[in-house]
Amino acid sequence: MTRVSTAGNYHSALAELMNTQVRAQEAQTRISTQKVATDLTGFGRTSETLTALKSMQSRIQGFISTGETVSARLGSQDLAFGRIADGAGGARQAIADALAAGRIDGLMQQLQNEFQVSQDGLNTKHQGRYVFAGGNVEAVPVVSMTLADLAAAPSVADSFANDSLKQASRLDEGTRMETSFLANEIGTDLFQIFRDIQTYHGSTPITDPMSDATRDFLTTQLARFDQARTSITDMAARNGAMQNRVDGILKSQGEQKASLDELLSTKTDADMAQAITDLQLSQVAIQASAQVISQLSQVSLLNYLN
């Protein structure tokens, strides 16, 4: 037989009130966080599955961040290639115009300007780092500032300060891509042409009146500039192909992440309608328990004994 006592009744009612308050707090937490639980313990047997899905989600997000960084750098490289090619094309056009006009006064100044255009392209920075410097990203890759500096160097190779380390990035579990170019491999042929012209100018000034030897020399440089620009354009095309591939990988990873997010959502997101219903029921139960405790103060066996 169950023993009936005032203390026992109080204990039972108080325990029910506390349990109801816990259920109300749990429902309130689900509403505020919109999640089934706030830690893995609350998910019970599905916690291992959630851990695996979260790990996969983190890996994909890491690859996406890497891909976005690589894509941005490739974009900067594309703009740089445009500048370098413009310098080569501008120099070629300046010579062609001078030959067509039969006047070469001011040609060397124009070539100096175009040399600096290409130099600026080779010294392009992305997020404060030189993109064509190899591993030595803090040091300017082209150190010859003028055509005179270029001609004074022991060789064209001495005009470049980049090292031979090319940047490579892991874009997903099975793809590792070398995504950088070196200043010397891009600009050596072009700078050799500029150097030869400056050296010729040092021995035979390129000024009016134009001699037949100077005309022949300059005419020869037109084809060399065309070849150099074609080589630069080919490298730019390779850069563009890599950028397209990276963008394709990013698109695929974005779709994978969206699918994972949806799957996680089905396992972790709370049923808001059910959570609101549970909260309302808990609040009603709390009120009922409080009323019971209040009434117990007026119910005692002493009343019957008296």
mmCIF file of C-alpha atoms in Angstrom:
data_model
loop_
_atom_site.group_PDB
_atom_site.id
_atom_site.type_symbol
_atom_site.label_atom_id
_atom_site.label_comp_id
_atom_site.label_asym_id
_atom_site.label_seq_id
_atom_site.Cartn_x
_atom_site.Cartn_y
_atom_site.Cartn_z
ATOM 1 C CA MET A 1 0.000 0.000 0.000
ATOM 2 C CA THR A 2 1.276 3.438 -0.919
ATOM 3 C CA ARG A 3 1.766 5.659 2.084
ATOM 4 C CA VAL A 4 -0.100 8.965 1.829
ATOM 5 C CA SER A 5 1.520 11.990 3.443
ATOM 6 C CA THR A 6 1.609 15.745 2.994
ATOM 7 C CA ALA A 7 5.379 15.683 2.386
ATOM 8 C CA GLY A 8 4.945 12.939 -0.194
ATOM 9 C CA ASN A 9 2.334 14.920 -2.061
ATOM 10 C CA TYR A 10 4.527 18.015 -2.079
ATOM 11 C CA HIS A 11 7.482 15.990 -3.359
ATOM 12 C CA SER A 12 5.448 14.412 -6.161
ATOM 13 C CA ALA A 13 3.945 17.734 -7.274
ATOM 14 C CA LEU A 14 7.302 19.524 -7.117
ATOM 15 C CA ALA A 15 9.006 16.788 -9.159
ATOM 16 C CA GLU A 16 6.304 17.047 -11.823
ATOM 17 C CA LEU A 17 6.729 20.851 -11.919
ATOM 18 C CA MET A 18 10.477 20.544 -12.373
ATOM 19 C CA ASN A 19 10.103 17.969 -15.176
ATOM 20 C CA THR A 20 7.615 20.200 -16.913
ATOM 21 C CA GLN A 21 9.965 23.178 -16.662
ATOM 22 C CA VAL A 22 12.766 21.090 -18.236
ATOM 23 C CA ARG A 23 10.472 20.125 -21.130
ATOM 24 C CA ALA A 24 9.506 23.770 -21.606
ATOM 25 C CA GLN A 25 13.160 24.828 -21.640
ATOM 26 C CA GLU A 26 13.979 22.154 -24.219
ATOM 27 C CA ALA A 27 11.123 23.328 -26.438
ATOM 28 C CA GLN A 28 12.213 26.953 -26.037
ATOM 29 C CA THR A 29 15.777 26.002 -27.016
ATOM 30 C CA ARG A 30 14.529 24.231 -30.153
ATOM 31 C CA ILE A 31 12.565 27.335 -31.114
ATOM 32 C CA SER A 32 15.434 29.770 -30.508
ATOM 33 C CA THR A 33 18.140 27.639 -32.204
ATOM 34 C CA GLN A 34 15.837 25.990 -34.772
ATOM 35 C CA LYS A 35 17.849 22.816 -34.116
ATOM 36 C CA VAL A 36 16.888 19.493 -32.600
ATOM 37 C CA ALA A 37 19.772 19.784 -30.109
ATOM 38 C CA THR A 38 22.707 22.034 -29.317
ATOM 39 C CA ASP A 39 25.351 19.273 -29.051
ATOM 40 C CA LEU A 40 25.986 15.802 -30.445
ATOM 41 C CA THR A 41 24.734 14.166 -27.252
ATOM 42 C CA GLY A 42 21.277 15.477 -27.984
ATOM 43 C CA PHE A 43 21.172 13.696 -31.352
ATOM 44 C CA GLY A 44 21.658 10.258 -29.856
ATOM 45 C CA ARG A 45 22.371 7.448 -32.335
ATOM 46 C CA THR A 46 22.605 9.814 -35.318
ATOM 47 C CA SER A 47 25.582 11.683 -33.805
ATOM 48 C CA GLU A 48 28.160 9.536 -35.648
ATOM 49 C CA THR A 49 26.440 10.154 -38.975
ATOM 50 C CA LEU A 50 26.289 13.880 -38.268
ATOM 51 C CA THR A 51 30.001 13.932 -37.377
ATOM 52 C CA ALA A 52 30.874 12.295 -40.699
ATOM 53 C CA LEU A 53 28.647 14.701 -42.641
ATOM 54 C CA LYS A 54 30.100 17.713 -40.818
ATOM 55 C CA SER A 55 33.636 16.520 -41.563
ATOM 56 C CA MET A 56 32.793 16.148 -45.249
ATOM 57 C CA GLN A 57 31.162 19.579 -45.242
ATOM 58 C CA SER A 58 34.293 21.142 -43.714
ATOM 59 C CA ARG A 59 36.560 19.522 -46.306
ATOM 60 C CA ILE A 60 34.430 20.749 -49.189
ATOM 61 C CA GLN A 61 34.311 24.257 -47.708
ATOM 62 C CA GLY A 62 38.104 24.190 -47.407
ATOM 63 C CA PHE A 63 38.444 23.227 -51.073
ATOM 64 C CA ILE A 64 35.967 25.954 -52.039
ATOM 65 C CA SER A 65 37.990 28.573 -50.160
ATOM 66 C CA THR A 66 41.183 27.394 -51.874
ATOM 67 C CA GLY A 67 39.492 27.393 -55.274
ATOM 68 C CA GLU A 68 38.155 30.906 -54.803
ATOM 69 C CA THR A 69 41.641 32.136 -53.877
ATOM 70 C CA VAL A 70 43.174 30.424 -56.917
ATOM 71 C CA SER A 71 40.453 31.765 -59.217
ATOM 72 C CA ALA A 72 41.059 35.319 -57.997
ATOM 73 C CA ARG A 73 44.811 34.975 -58.567
ATOM 74 C CA LEU A 74 44.257 33.556 -62.059
ATOM 75 C CA GLY A 75 42.067 36.560 -62.783
ATOM 76 C CA SER A 76 44.885 38.887 -61.755
ATOM 77 C CA GLN A 77 47.298 36.902 -63.908
ATOM 78 C CA ASP A 78 44.958 37.244 -66.879
ATOM 79 C CA LEU A 79 44.967 41.030 -66.518
ATOM 80 C CA ALA A 80 48.767 40.957 -66.172
ATOM 81 C CA PHE A 81 49.146 38.939 -69.377
ATOM 82 C CA GLY A 82 47.019 41.544 -71.121
ATOM 83 C CA ARG A 83 49.405 44.291 -69.987
ATOM 84 C CA ILE A 84 52.494 42.361 -71.079
ATOM 85 C CA ALA A 85 50.993 41.604 -74.493
ATOM 86 C CA ASP A 86 49.967 45.257 -74.839
ATOM 87 C CA GLY A 87 53.591 46.290 -74.289
ATOM 88 C CA ALA A 88 54.792 43.916 -76.988
ATOM 89 C CA GLY A 89 52.059 44.970 -79.380
ATOM 90 C CA GLY A 90 52.574 48.656 -78.638
ATOM 91 C CA ALA A 91 56.319 48.413 -79.327
ATOM 92 C CA ARG A 92 55.676 46.604 -82.595
ATOM 93 C CA GLN A 93 53.133 49.214 -83.648
ATOM 94 C CA ALA A 94 55.465 52.101 -82.749
ATOM 95 C CA ILE A 95 58.203 50.659 -84.986
ATOM 96 C CA ALA A 96 55.758 49.967 -87.820
ATOM 97 C CA ASP A 97 54.393 53.524 -87.656
ATOM 98 C CA ALA A 98 57.917 55.006 -87.617
ATOM 99 C CA LEU A 99 58.961 52.949 -90.640
ATOM 100 C CA ALA A 100 55.802 53.862 -92.508
ATOM 101 C CA ALA A 101 56.311 57.567 -91.778
ATOM 102 C CA GLY A 102 60.025 57.429 -92.531
ATOM 103 C CA ARG A 103 60.788 59.248 -89.254
ATOM 104 C CA ILE A 104 62.185 57.649 -86.118
ATOM 105 C CA ASP A 105 62.663 60.672 -83.865
ATOM 106 C CA GLY A 106 61.080 59.840 -80.518
ATOM 107 C CA LEU A 107 60.891 56.105 -81.291
ATOM 108 C CA MET A 108 63.189 55.133 -78.417
ATOM 109 C CA GLN A 109 61.034 57.064 -75.937
ATOM 110 C CA GLN A 110 57.960 55.241 -77.233
ATOM 111 C CA LEU A 111 59.740 51.919 -76.861
ATOM 112 C CA GLN A 112 60.750 52.878 -73.315
ATOM 113 C CA ASN A 113 57.084 53.516 -72.522
ATOM 114 C CA GLU A 114 56.016 50.161 -73.973
ATOM 115 C CA PHE A 115 58.824 48.399 -72.098
ATOM 116 C CA GLN A 116 57.465 49.825 -68.853
ATOM 117 C CA VAL A 117 53.951 48.634 -69.759
ATOM 118 C CA SER A 118 55.249 45.062 -70.073
ATOM 119 C CA GLN A 119 57.385 45.500 -66.967
ATOM 120 C CA ASP A 120 54.341 46.623 -64.982
ATOM 121 C CA GLY A 121 52.490 43.521 -66.150
ATOM 122 C CA LEU A 122 55.305 41.239 -65.033
ATOM 123 C CA ASN A 123 55.418 43.019 -61.656
ATOM 124 C CA THR A 124 51.677 42.629 -61.073
ATOM 125 C CA LYS A 125 50.597 42.058 -57.469
ATOM 126 C CA HIS A 126 47.623 40.135 -56.096
ATOM 127 C CA GLN A 127 46.719 40.708 -52.451
ATOM 128 C CA GLY A 128 50.091 42.369 -51.942
ATOM 129 C CA ARG A 129 52.145 39.554 -53.487
ATOM 130 C CA TYR A 130 53.887 39.417 -56.847
ATOM 131 C CA VAL A 131 52.094 36.825 -58.978
ATOM 132 C CA PHE A 132 55.046 36.003 -61.266
ATOM 133 C CA ALA A 133 57.769 35.916 -58.598
ATOM 134 C CA GLY A 134 57.605 32.166 -57.937
ATOM 135 C CA GLY A 135 58.073 31.377 -54.268
ATOM 136 C CA ASN A 136 59.754 34.704 -53.536
ATOM 137 C CA VAL A 137 56.449 36.582 -53.603
ATOM 138 C CA GLU A 138 57.710 39.540 -51.556
ATOM 139 C CA ALA A 139 60.489 40.502 -54.024
ATOM 140 C CA VAL A 140 59.853 42.356 -57.287
ATOM 141 C CA PRO A 141 60.487 39.868 -60.150
ATOM 142 C CA VAL A 142 61.712 42.418 -62.745
ATOM 143 C CA VAL A 143 64.578 44.558 -61.497
ATOM 144 C CA SER A 144 65.488 46.439 -64.716
ATOM 145 C CA MET A 145 63.495 49.644 -64.585
ATOM 146 C CA THR A 146 64.583 51.183 -67.931
ATOM 147 C CA LEU A 147 65.909 50.077 -71.282
ATOM 148 C CA ALA A 148 69.298 51.432 -70.216
ATOM 149 C CA ASP A 149 69.214 49.171 -67.136
ATOM 150 C CA LEU A 150 68.257 46.237 -69.349
ATOM 151 C CA ALA A 151 71.154 46.829 -71.737
ATOM 152 C CA ALA A 152 73.614 47.382 -68.871
ATOM 153 C CA ALA A 153 72.804 44.029 -67.233
ATOM 154 C CA PRO A 154 75.217 41.159 -68.013
ATOM 155 C CA SER A 155 72.333 39.300 -69.654
ATOM 156 C CA VAL A 156 68.545 39.370 -69.908
ATOM 157 C CA ALA A 157 68.386 36.693 -67.208
ATOM 158 C CA ASP A 158 69.943 39.152 -64.736
ATOM 159 C CA SER A 159 66.913 41.412 -65.165
ATOM 160 C CA PHE A 160 64.703 38.877 -63.378
ATOM 161 C CA ALA A 161 64.772 38.152 -59.642
ATOM 162 C CA ASN A 162 62.095 35.451 -59.459
ATOM 163 C CA ASP A 163 62.957 31.932 -58.342
ATOM 164 C CA SER A 164 61.912 28.692 -60.041
ATOM 165 C CA LEU A 165 59.203 27.608 -57.583
ATOM 166 C CA LYS A 166 55.720 27.578 -59.106
ATOM 167 C CA GLN A 167 52.659 27.648 -56.878
ATOM 168 C CA ALA A 168 50.476 24.533 -56.874
ATOM 169 C CA SER A 169 47.084 24.165 -55.220
ATOM 170 C CA ARG A 170 45.000 21.151 -54.210
ATOM 171 C CA LEU A 171 41.531 21.911 -55.516
ATOM 172 C CA ASP A 172 39.773 18.696 -54.467
ATOM 173 C CA GLU A 173 40.558 15.184 -53.269
ATOM 174 C CA GLY A 174 42.093 14.158 -56.596
ATOM 175 C CA THR A 175 43.132 17.419 -58.272
ATOM 176 C CA ARG A 176 46.382 19.266 -57.693
ATOM 177 C CA MET A 177 47.064 22.047 -60.188
ATOM 178 C CA GLU A 178 50.110 24.189 -60.899
ATOM 179 C CA THR A 179 48.534 27.603 -61.383
ATOM 180 C CA SER A 180 51.370 30.121 -61.621
ATOM 181 C CA PHE A 181 53.875 31.348 -64.192
ATOM 182 C CA LEU A 182 57.352 32.817 -63.757
ATOM 183 C CA ALA A 183 58.376 36.291 -64.884
ATOM 184 C CA ASN A 184 61.480 35.065 -66.668
ATOM 185 C CA GLU A 185 59.644 32.419 -68.699
ATOM 186 C CA ILE A 186 57.093 35.018 -69.793
ATOM 187 C CA GLY A 187 59.347 37.969 -70.465
ATOM 188 C CA THR A 188 62.762 36.658 -71.519
ATOM 189 C CA ASP A 189 62.123 36.642 -75.285
ATOM 190 C CA LEU A 190 60.376 40.015 -75.182
ATOM 191 C CA PHE A 191 63.075 41.615 -73.058
ATOM 192 C CA GLN A 192 65.763 40.233 -75.359
ATOM 193 C CA ILE A 193 64.219 42.208 -78.224
ATOM 194 C CA PHE A 194 64.109 45.400 -76.172
ATOM 195 C CA ARG A 195 67.713 44.787 -75.083
ATOM 196 C CA ASP A 196 68.913 44.258 -78.673
ATOM 197 C CA ILE A 197 67.227 47.482 -79.796
ATOM 198 C CA GLN A 198 68.762 49.447 -76.908
ATOM 199 C CA THR A 199 72.194 47.946 -77.589
ATOM 200 C CA TYR A 200 71.903 48.854 -81.273
ATOM 201 C CA HIS A 201 70.846 52.363 -80.301
ATOM 202 C CA GLY A 202 73.950 52.623 -78.120
ATOM 203 C CA SER A 203 76.240 51.920 -81.050
ATOM 204 C CA THR A 204 74.143 53.347 -83.880
ATOM 205 C CA PRO A 205 71.728 55.994 -82.557
ATOM 206 C CA ILE A 206 68.186 55.406 -83.803
ATOM 207 C CA THR A 207 67.475 58.962 -84.926
ATOM 208 C CA ASP A 208 66.695 60.774 -88.156
ATOM 209 C CA PRO A 209 67.823 60.607 -90.826
ATOM 210 C CA MET A 210 67.137 56.857 -90.870
ATOM 211 C CA SER A 211 69.811 54.786 -92.583
ATOM 212 C CA ASP A 212 69.119 51.657 -94.631
ATOM 213 C CA ALA A 213 70.868 49.577 -91.963
ATOM 214 C CA THR A 214 68.625 50.993 -89.257
ATOM 215 C CA ARG A 215 65.546 50.427 -91.409
ATOM 216 C CA ASP A 216 66.538 46.806 -92.004
ATOM 217 C CA PHE A 217 67.278 46.298 -88.334
ATOM 218 C CA LEU A 218 63.934 47.716 -87.210
ATOM 219 C CA THR A 219 62.069 45.758 -89.867
ATOM 220 C CA THR A 220 63.567 42.555 -88.480
ATOM 221 C CA GLN A 221 62.290 43.415 -84.997
ATOM 222 C CA LEU A 222 58.672 43.497 -86.195
ATOM 223 C CA ALA A 223 58.593 39.734 -86.728
ATOM 224 C CA ARG A 224 60.359 39.146 -83.402
ATOM 225 C CA PHE A 225 57.766 41.227 -81.548
ATOM 226 C CA ASP A 226 55.002 39.255 -83.291
ATOM 227 C CA GLN A 227 56.545 35.977 -82.122
ATOM 228 C CA ALA A 228 56.990 37.244 -78.572
ATOM 229 C CA ARG A 229 53.413 38.461 -78.398
ATOM 230 C CA THR A 230 52.130 35.135 -79.749
ATOM 231 C CA SER A 231 54.066 33.293 -77.044
ATOM 232 C CA ILE A 232 52.609 35.564 -74.346
ATOM 233 C CA THR A 233 49.109 35.101 -75.757
ATOM 234 C CA ASP A 234 49.554 31.318 -75.648
ATOM 235 C CA MET A 235 50.472 31.523 -71.956
ATOM 236 C CA ALA A 236 47.443 33.726 -71.342
ATOM 237 C CA ALA A 237 45.283 31.091 -73.045
ATOM 238 C CA ARG A 238 46.702 28.420 -70.733
ATOM 239 C CA ASN A 239 45.922 30.688 -67.787
ATOM 240 C CA GLY A 240 42.353 31.094 -69.055
ATOM 241 C CA ALA A 241 41.943 27.341 -69.490
ATOM 242 C CA MET A 242 43.040 26.811 -65.885
ATOM 243 C CA GLN A 243 40.613 29.481 -64.723
ATOM 244 C CA ASN A 244 37.751 27.743 -66.549
ATOM 245 C CA ARG A 245 38.702 24.438 -64.958
ATOM 246 C CA VAL A 246 38.854 25.974 -61.484
ATOM 247 C CA ASP A 247 35.469 27.629 -62.006
ATOM 248 C CA GLY A 248 34.029 24.265 -63.078
ATOM 249 C CA ILE A 249 35.410 22.579 -59.966
ATOM 250 C CA LEU A 250 34.016 25.376 -57.784
ATOM 251 C CA LYS A 251 30.579 24.971 -59.351
ATOM 252 C CA SER A 252 30.614 21.226 -58.692
ATOM 253 C CA GLN A 253 31.768 21.733 -55.101
ATOM 254 C CA GLY A 254 29.079 24.348 -54.556
ATOM 255 C CA GLU A 255 26.448 21.829 -55.643
ATOM 256 C CA GLN A 256 27.947 19.171 -53.352
ATOM 257 C CA LYS A 257 27.924 21.563 -50.415
ATOM 258 C CA ALA A 258 24.309 22.567 -51.093
ATOM 259 C CA SER A 259 23.326 18.887 -51.147
ATOM 260 C CA LEU A 260 25.162 18.246 -47.863
ATOM 261 C CA ASP A 261 23.603 21.317 -46.263
ATOM 262 C CA GLU A 262 20.158 20.050 -47.209
ATOM 263 C CA LEU A 263 20.908 16.571 -45.877
ATOM 264 C CA LEU A 264 22.206 17.973 -42.585
ATOM 265 C CA SER A 265 19.200 20.222 -42.356
ATOM 266 C CA THR A 266 16.831 17.250 -42.494
ATOM 267 C CA LYS A 267 18.717 15.632 -39.598
ATOM 268 C CA THR A 268 19.381 18.649 -37.379
ATOM 269 C CA ASP A 269 16.656 21.228 -38.001
ATOM 270 C CA ALA A 270 13.811 21.220 -35.502
ATOM 271 C CA ASP A 271 10.150 20.818 -36.426
ATOM 272 C CA MET A 272 9.090 24.343 -35.481
ATOM 273 C CA ALA A 273 5.368 23.569 -35.394
ATOM 274 C CA GLN A 274 5.979 20.645 -33.032
ATOM 275 C CA ALA A 275 8.370 22.715 -30.885
ATOM 276 C CA ILE A 276 5.791 25.509 -30.476
ATOM 277 C CA THR A 277 3.102 22.965 -29.595
ATOM 278 C CA ASP A 278 5.393 21.318 -27.025
ATOM 279 C CA LEU A 279 6.175 24.728 -25.498
ATOM 280 C CA GLN A 280 2.504 25.629 -25.195
ATOM 281 C CA LEU A 281 1.650 22.264 -23.625
ATOM 282 C CA SER A 282 4.547 22.603 -21.204
ATOM 283 C CA GLN A 283 3.404 26.063 -20.162
ATOM 284 C CA VAL A 284 -0.096 24.729 -19.484
ATOM 285 C CA ALA A 285 1.396 21.857 -17.477
ATOM 286 C CA ILE A 286 3.537 24.288 -15.457
ATOM 287 C CA GLN A 287 0.477 26.338 -14.594
ATOM 288 C CA ALA A 288 -1.416 23.191 -13.568
ATOM 289 C CA SER A 289 1.477 21.958 -11.419
ATOM 290 C CA ALA A 290 1.778 25.354 -9.749
ATOM 291 C CA GLN A 291 -1.929 25.315 -8.935
ATOM 292 C CA VAL A 292 -1.643 21.822 -7.454
ATOM 293 C CA ILE A 293 1.222 22.910 -5.208
ATOM 294 C CA SER A 294 -0.750 25.966 -4.167
ATOM 295 C CA GLN A 295 -3.776 23.845 -3.257
ATOM 296 C CA LEU A 296 -1.638 21.357 -1.325
ATOM 297 C CA SER A 297 -0.907 24.087 1.197
ATOM 298 C CA GLN A 298 -4.582 23.924 2.116
ATOM 299 C CA VAL A 299 -4.814 20.144 2.162
ATOM 300 C CA SER A 300 -3.331 18.379 5.212
ATOM 301 C CA LEU A 301 -4.143 15.333 7.265
ATOM 302 C CA LEU A 302 -4.113 17.606 10.295
ATOM 303 C CA ASN A 303 -7.356 19.097 8.991
ATOM 304 C CA TYR A 304 -9.025 15.717 9.329
ATOM 305 C CA LEU A 305 -7.412 14.973 12.703
ATOM 306 C CA ASN A 306 -8.728 18.240 14.059
#
